[in-house]
Coordinates of C-alpha atoms in Angstrom, one line a residue:
A1 CA 153.6 105.0 140.2
G2 CA 150.4 103.7 141.8
V3 CA 149.0 102.3 138.5
G4 CA 152.3 100.5 137.8
Q5 CA 152.3 99.0 141.3
A6 CA 148.7 97.8 140.8
M7 CA 149.6 96.3 137.4
R8 CA 152.5 94.4 138.9
Y9 CA 150.4 93.2 141.8
G10 CA 147.7 92.0 139.3
V11 CA 149.9 90.0 137.0
L12 CA 153.2 89.0 138.6
D13 CA 152.3 87.2 141.8
G14 CA 150.3 84.0 141.5
G15 CA 148.3 82.3 138.8
K16 CA 148.7 79.1 136.8
R17 CA 150.1 80.7 133.6
A18 CA 148.1 78.2 131.5
R19 CA 147.8 80.6 128.6
P20 CA 151.5 81.5 128.2
L21 CA 152.4 77.9 128.6
L22 CA 150.0 77.0 125.8
V23 CA 151.6 79.6 123.6
L24 CA 155.1 78.3 124.3
A25 CA 154.0 74.6 123.9
A26 CA 152.4 75.4 120.5
A27 CA 155.4 77.3 119.4
Q28 CA 157.7 74.4 120.3
A29 CA 155.4 72.0 118.3
V30 CA 156.0 74.1 115.1
S31 CA 159.6 75.1 115.8
G32 CA 158.5 78.7 116.1
E33 CA 160.5 81.8 116.6
A34 CA 161.5 82.1 120.3
E35 CA 161.4 85.9 120.7
A36 CA 158.0 86.1 119.1
A37 CA 156.6 83.2 121.2
L38 CA 157.9 84.8 124.4
R39 CA 156.3 88.1 123.6
A40 CA 153.0 86.4 122.6
A41 CA 153.1 84.5 125.9
C42 CA 153.6 87.7 127.9
A43 CA 150.9 89.5 125.9
V44 CA 148.2 86.8 126.4
E45 CA 148.9 86.7 130.2
L46 CA 148.6 90.5 130.4
I47 CA 145.2 90.3 128.7
H48 CA 144.0 87.5 131.0
A49 CA 145.2 89.3 134.1
Y50 CA 143.6 92.6 133.1
S51 CA 140.3 90.7 132.5
L52 CA 140.5 89.3 136.1
I53 CA 141.1 92.7 137.6
H54 CA 138.0 94.1 135.8
D55 CA 135.8 91.0 136.4
D56 CA 136.5 91.1 140.1
M57 CA 135.3 94.7 140.5
P58 CA 132.0 95.5 142.3
C59 CA 130.3 96.5 139.0
M60 CA 130.8 92.9 137.7
D61 CA 131.5 89.8 139.8
D62 CA 132.3 91.8 143.0
D63 CA 135.0 89.5 144.5
V64 CA 137.5 90.1 147.2
L65 CA 139.9 87.1 146.7
R66 CA 142.1 86.3 143.6
R67 CA 145.2 84.1 143.4
G68 CA 145.2 83.7 147.1
K69 CA 145.3 87.4 148.0
P70 CA 143.0 90.5 148.0
T71 CA 141.8 91.5 144.6
V72 CA 143.3 94.6 143.0
H73 CA 140.4 96.9 143.7
V74 CA 140.4 95.9 147.3
K75 CA 144.1 96.6 147.6
F76 CA 144.4 99.7 145.5
G77 CA 140.8 101.1 145.1
E78 CA 138.4 100.9 142.2
A79 CA 139.8 103.7 140.1
Q80 CA 143.4 102.3 140.2
A81 CA 142.1 98.9 139.4
M82 CA 140.2 100.1 136.4
L83 CA 143.2 102.1 135.1
A84 CA 145.6 99.2 135.8
G85 CA 143.5 96.9 133.7
D86 CA 143.3 99.4 130.9
A87 CA 147.0 99.9 130.9
M88 CA 147.7 96.2 130.9
Q89 CA 145.5 95.7 127.8
S90 CA 147.6 98.4 126.1
L91 CA 150.8 97.0 127.3
A92 CA 149.9 93.6 125.8
F93 CA 149.9 95.0 122.3
E94 CA 153.0 97.1 123.0
V95 CA 154.8 93.9 123.8
L96 CA 153.7 92.3 120.5
T97 CA 155.0 95.3 118.4
P98 CA 158.7 95.8 119.3
Q99 CA 160.3 98.7 117.3
G100 CA 163.4 96.7 116.5
G101 CA 163.7 93.8 114.1
E102 CA 163.1 91.1 116.7
V103 CA 159.7 90.2 115.3
G104 CA 158.8 90.8 111.6
P105 CA 155.9 93.2 110.8
A106 CA 153.7 90.5 109.2
L107 CA 154.0 88.3 112.3
Q108 CA 153.4 91.3 114.6
A109 CA 150.1 92.0 112.8
R110 CA 149.0 88.4 112.8
L111 CA 149.6 88.1 116.6
C112 CA 147.8 91.3 117.3
A113 CA 144.8 90.3 115.2
L114 CA 144.6 86.9 116.9
L115 CA 144.8 88.4 120.4
A116 CA 142.4 91.3 119.7
R117 CA 139.7 89.1 118.2
S118 CA 139.8 86.7 121.1
A119 CA 139.6 89.4 123.7
G120 CA 136.9 91.5 122.2
C121 CA 133.1 91.3 121.6
A122 CA 133.2 88.0 119.8
G123 CA 135.5 86.6 122.5
M124 CA 136.3 87.2 126.1
A125 CA 134.5 90.6 126.6
G126 CA 131.4 89.3 124.8
G127 CA 131.3 86.2 126.9
Q128 CA 131.6 88.1 130.1
A129 CA 128.6 90.3 129.0
I130 CA 126.5 87.1 128.4
D131 CA 127.6 85.8 131.8
L132 CA 126.5 88.9 133.6
A133 CA 123.2 88.8 131.7
S134 CA 122.6 85.2 132.5
V135 CA 122.4 85.4 136.3
G136 CA 119.4 83.6 137.5
L137 CA 118.5 82.2 134.1
A138 CA 118.2 78.5 133.2
L139 CA 120.5 78.2 130.2
D140 CA 120.5 75.1 128.0
E141 CA 123.8 73.4 127.4
A142 CA 124.3 74.9 123.9
T143 CA 123.9 78.5 125.2
L144 CA 126.2 77.8 128.1
R145 CA 128.8 76.3 125.8
D146 CA 128.6 79.4 123.5
M147 CA 129.0 81.7 126.5
H148 CA 132.1 79.8 127.8
R149 CA 133.7 79.4 124.4
R150 CA 133.7 83.2 124.3
K151 CA 134.4 84.0 127.9
T152 CA 137.1 81.5 128.6
G153 CA 137.7 79.4 125.5
A154 CA 138.5 82.1 123.1
L155 CA 141.7 83.4 124.8
L156 CA 143.0 79.8 125.5
H157 CA 142.3 79.0 121.8
A158 CA 144.1 82.1 120.7
S159 CA 147.0 81.2 122.9
V160 CA 147.5 78.0 120.9
Q161 CA 147.0 79.8 117.6
M162 CA 149.5 82.6 118.5
G163 CA 152.1 80.0 119.4
A164 CA 151.5 78.2 116.1
A165 CA 151.7 81.4 114.2
C166 CA 155.3 81.8 115.4
G167 CA 156.3 78.9 113.2
Q168 CA 155.3 77.2 109.9
T169 CA 152.2 75.0 109.7
D170 CA 150.3 73.4 106.9
E171 CA 146.5 73.6 106.8
R172 CA 146.1 70.2 108.5
A173 CA 148.3 71.1 111.4
W174 CA 146.7 74.6 111.8
N175 CA 143.2 73.1 111.8
A176 CA 144.1 70.3 114.2
L177 CA 145.8 72.8 116.6
S178 CA 142.7 75.0 116.4
D179 CA 140.5 72.0 117.4
Y180 CA 142.9 71.3 120.2
G181 CA 142.7 74.9 121.4
W182 CA 138.9 74.9 121.5
A183 CA 138.7 71.5 123.3
V184 CA 141.2 72.6 126.0
G185 CA 139.6 76.0 126.3
L186 CA 136.2 74.6 127.0
A187 CA 137.7 71.9 129.3
F188 CA 139.3 74.6 131.4
Q189 CA 135.9 76.2 132.1
V190 CA 134.2 72.9 132.8
V191 CA 136.9 72.1 135.3
D192 CA 136.6 75.6 136.8
D193 CA 132.9 75.0 137.4
I194 CA 133.6 71.6 139.0
L195 CA 136.3 73.0 141.3
D196 CA 134.0 75.9 142.3
V197 CA 131.7 73.3 144.1
T198 CA 134.3 70.7 145.2
Q199 CA 137.3 72.7 146.5
A200 CA 137.8 75.2 149.4
S201 CA 138.7 78.8 148.8
E202 CA 142.2 78.2 150.3
T203 CA 142.9 75.6 147.6
L204 CA 141.4 77.6 144.7
G205 CA 143.0 81.0 145.7
K206 CA 139.6 82.6 145.0
T207 CA 136.1 82.5 146.6
A208 CA 134.7 79.0 146.4
G209 CA 131.0 78.5 145.7
K210 CA 130.7 82.0 144.2
D211 CA 128.8 80.8 141.1
A212 CA 126.1 79.0 143.1
D213 CA 125.8 81.9 145.6
N214 CA 125.3 84.3 142.6
N215 CA 122.8 82.0 140.9
K216 CA 125.0 81.7 137.8
P217 CA 124.5 78.9 135.3
T218 CA 127.5 76.5 135.2
Y219 CA 128.3 73.1 133.8
V220 CA 127.6 71.6 137.2
S221 CA 124.2 73.3 137.5
V222 CA 123.2 72.4 134.0
L223 CA 124.6 68.9 133.7
G224 CA 125.2 67.8 137.2
L225 CA 128.6 67.1 138.8
D226 CA 129.2 63.6 137.5
A227 CA 128.1 64.5 133.9
A228 CA 130.4 67.6 134.1
R229 CA 133.3 65.4 135.1
R230 CA 132.6 63.0 132.2
Y231 CA 132.4 66.0 129.8
A232 CA 135.8 67.3 130.9
G233 CA 137.2 63.8 130.2
E234 CA 135.6 63.8 126.7
L235 CA 137.1 67.2 126.0
R236 CA 140.5 65.9 127.1
Q237 CA 140.1 63.0 124.7
Q238 CA 139.1 65.4 121.9
A239 CA 142.3 67.5 122.5
H240 CA 144.5 64.4 122.3
E241 CA 142.8 63.2 119.2
A242 CA 143.3 66.6 117.5
L243 CA 147.1 66.4 118.3
G244 CA 147.1 62.9 116.9
R245 CA 145.9 64.1 113.5
S246 CA 148.1 67.2 113.4
G247 CA 151.1 65.4 112.0
L248 CA 153.3 67.3 114.5
T249 CA 156.0 65.3 116.2
Q250 CA 157.0 67.8 118.9
A251 CA 153.5 68.3 120.4
G252 CA 154.3 66.5 123.7
W253 CA 154.0 69.6 125.9
L254 CA 150.6 70.3 124.4
A255 CA 149.5 66.8 125.4
V256 CA 150.8 67.4 128.9
M257 CA 148.9 70.7 129.0
A258 CA 145.6 69.0 128.1
D259 CA 146.0 66.6 131.0
K260 CA 147.0 69.3 133.4
V261 CA 144.0 71.4 132.6
V262 CA 141.6 68.6 133.4
D263 CA 143.5 67.0 136.3
R264 CA 144.2 70.3 138.2
E265 CA 142.9 71.0 141.7
S266 CA 142.9 74.8 141.6

């Protein structure tokens, strides 16, 4: 019962839901299957939320505030937090593989593969490992971009791909949506780095100034604040240009999401 309570606390209360919204927006753009898209949206948010629980623990980023409330390990203890994250990762793939006929087996497999690859060593987990190993180091922009493409970008990119996989796309549309996903994914992290130095903890819902305090390389520390803001704008433009060449006529919500990612204040 304690693990279940910690899981609900970690995923249900607060958060922007950017990743599930990207899944649903991409699925709408390709007239995708609603049941599969909803399950994919839930699964990707479970993976994201589990990663936050683990990232906040003392052995990693050691933070006490997330989504405007105490982090899971502060509220429930480290052991329960670790188990809650583990269980949420498993639940994500359970959600993607219903035993009835709601989602076809081929689509189940494809969605699982997209999510697993984005969350693993080549994606989110690998990016976090690079992040932890980079404390105090002076990274160049290319290395910083690679780290963030994995740590943050991969799961946002996969969110777009999973939504697109729920419908039919030709090669042009799939490649354009992939480019859009990478641009939005990187923009999300650039804006995160900007907000970390420009907003108060109360606005962010998490500890402000944490990256600078921990001597972590960020887009602001590498490029400077003004250049980081310009780069976020360039990535927004890249996202819109990708949608323009996709040939999709129902991509309006994806365009809105690109703007929301860059214009947000928390």
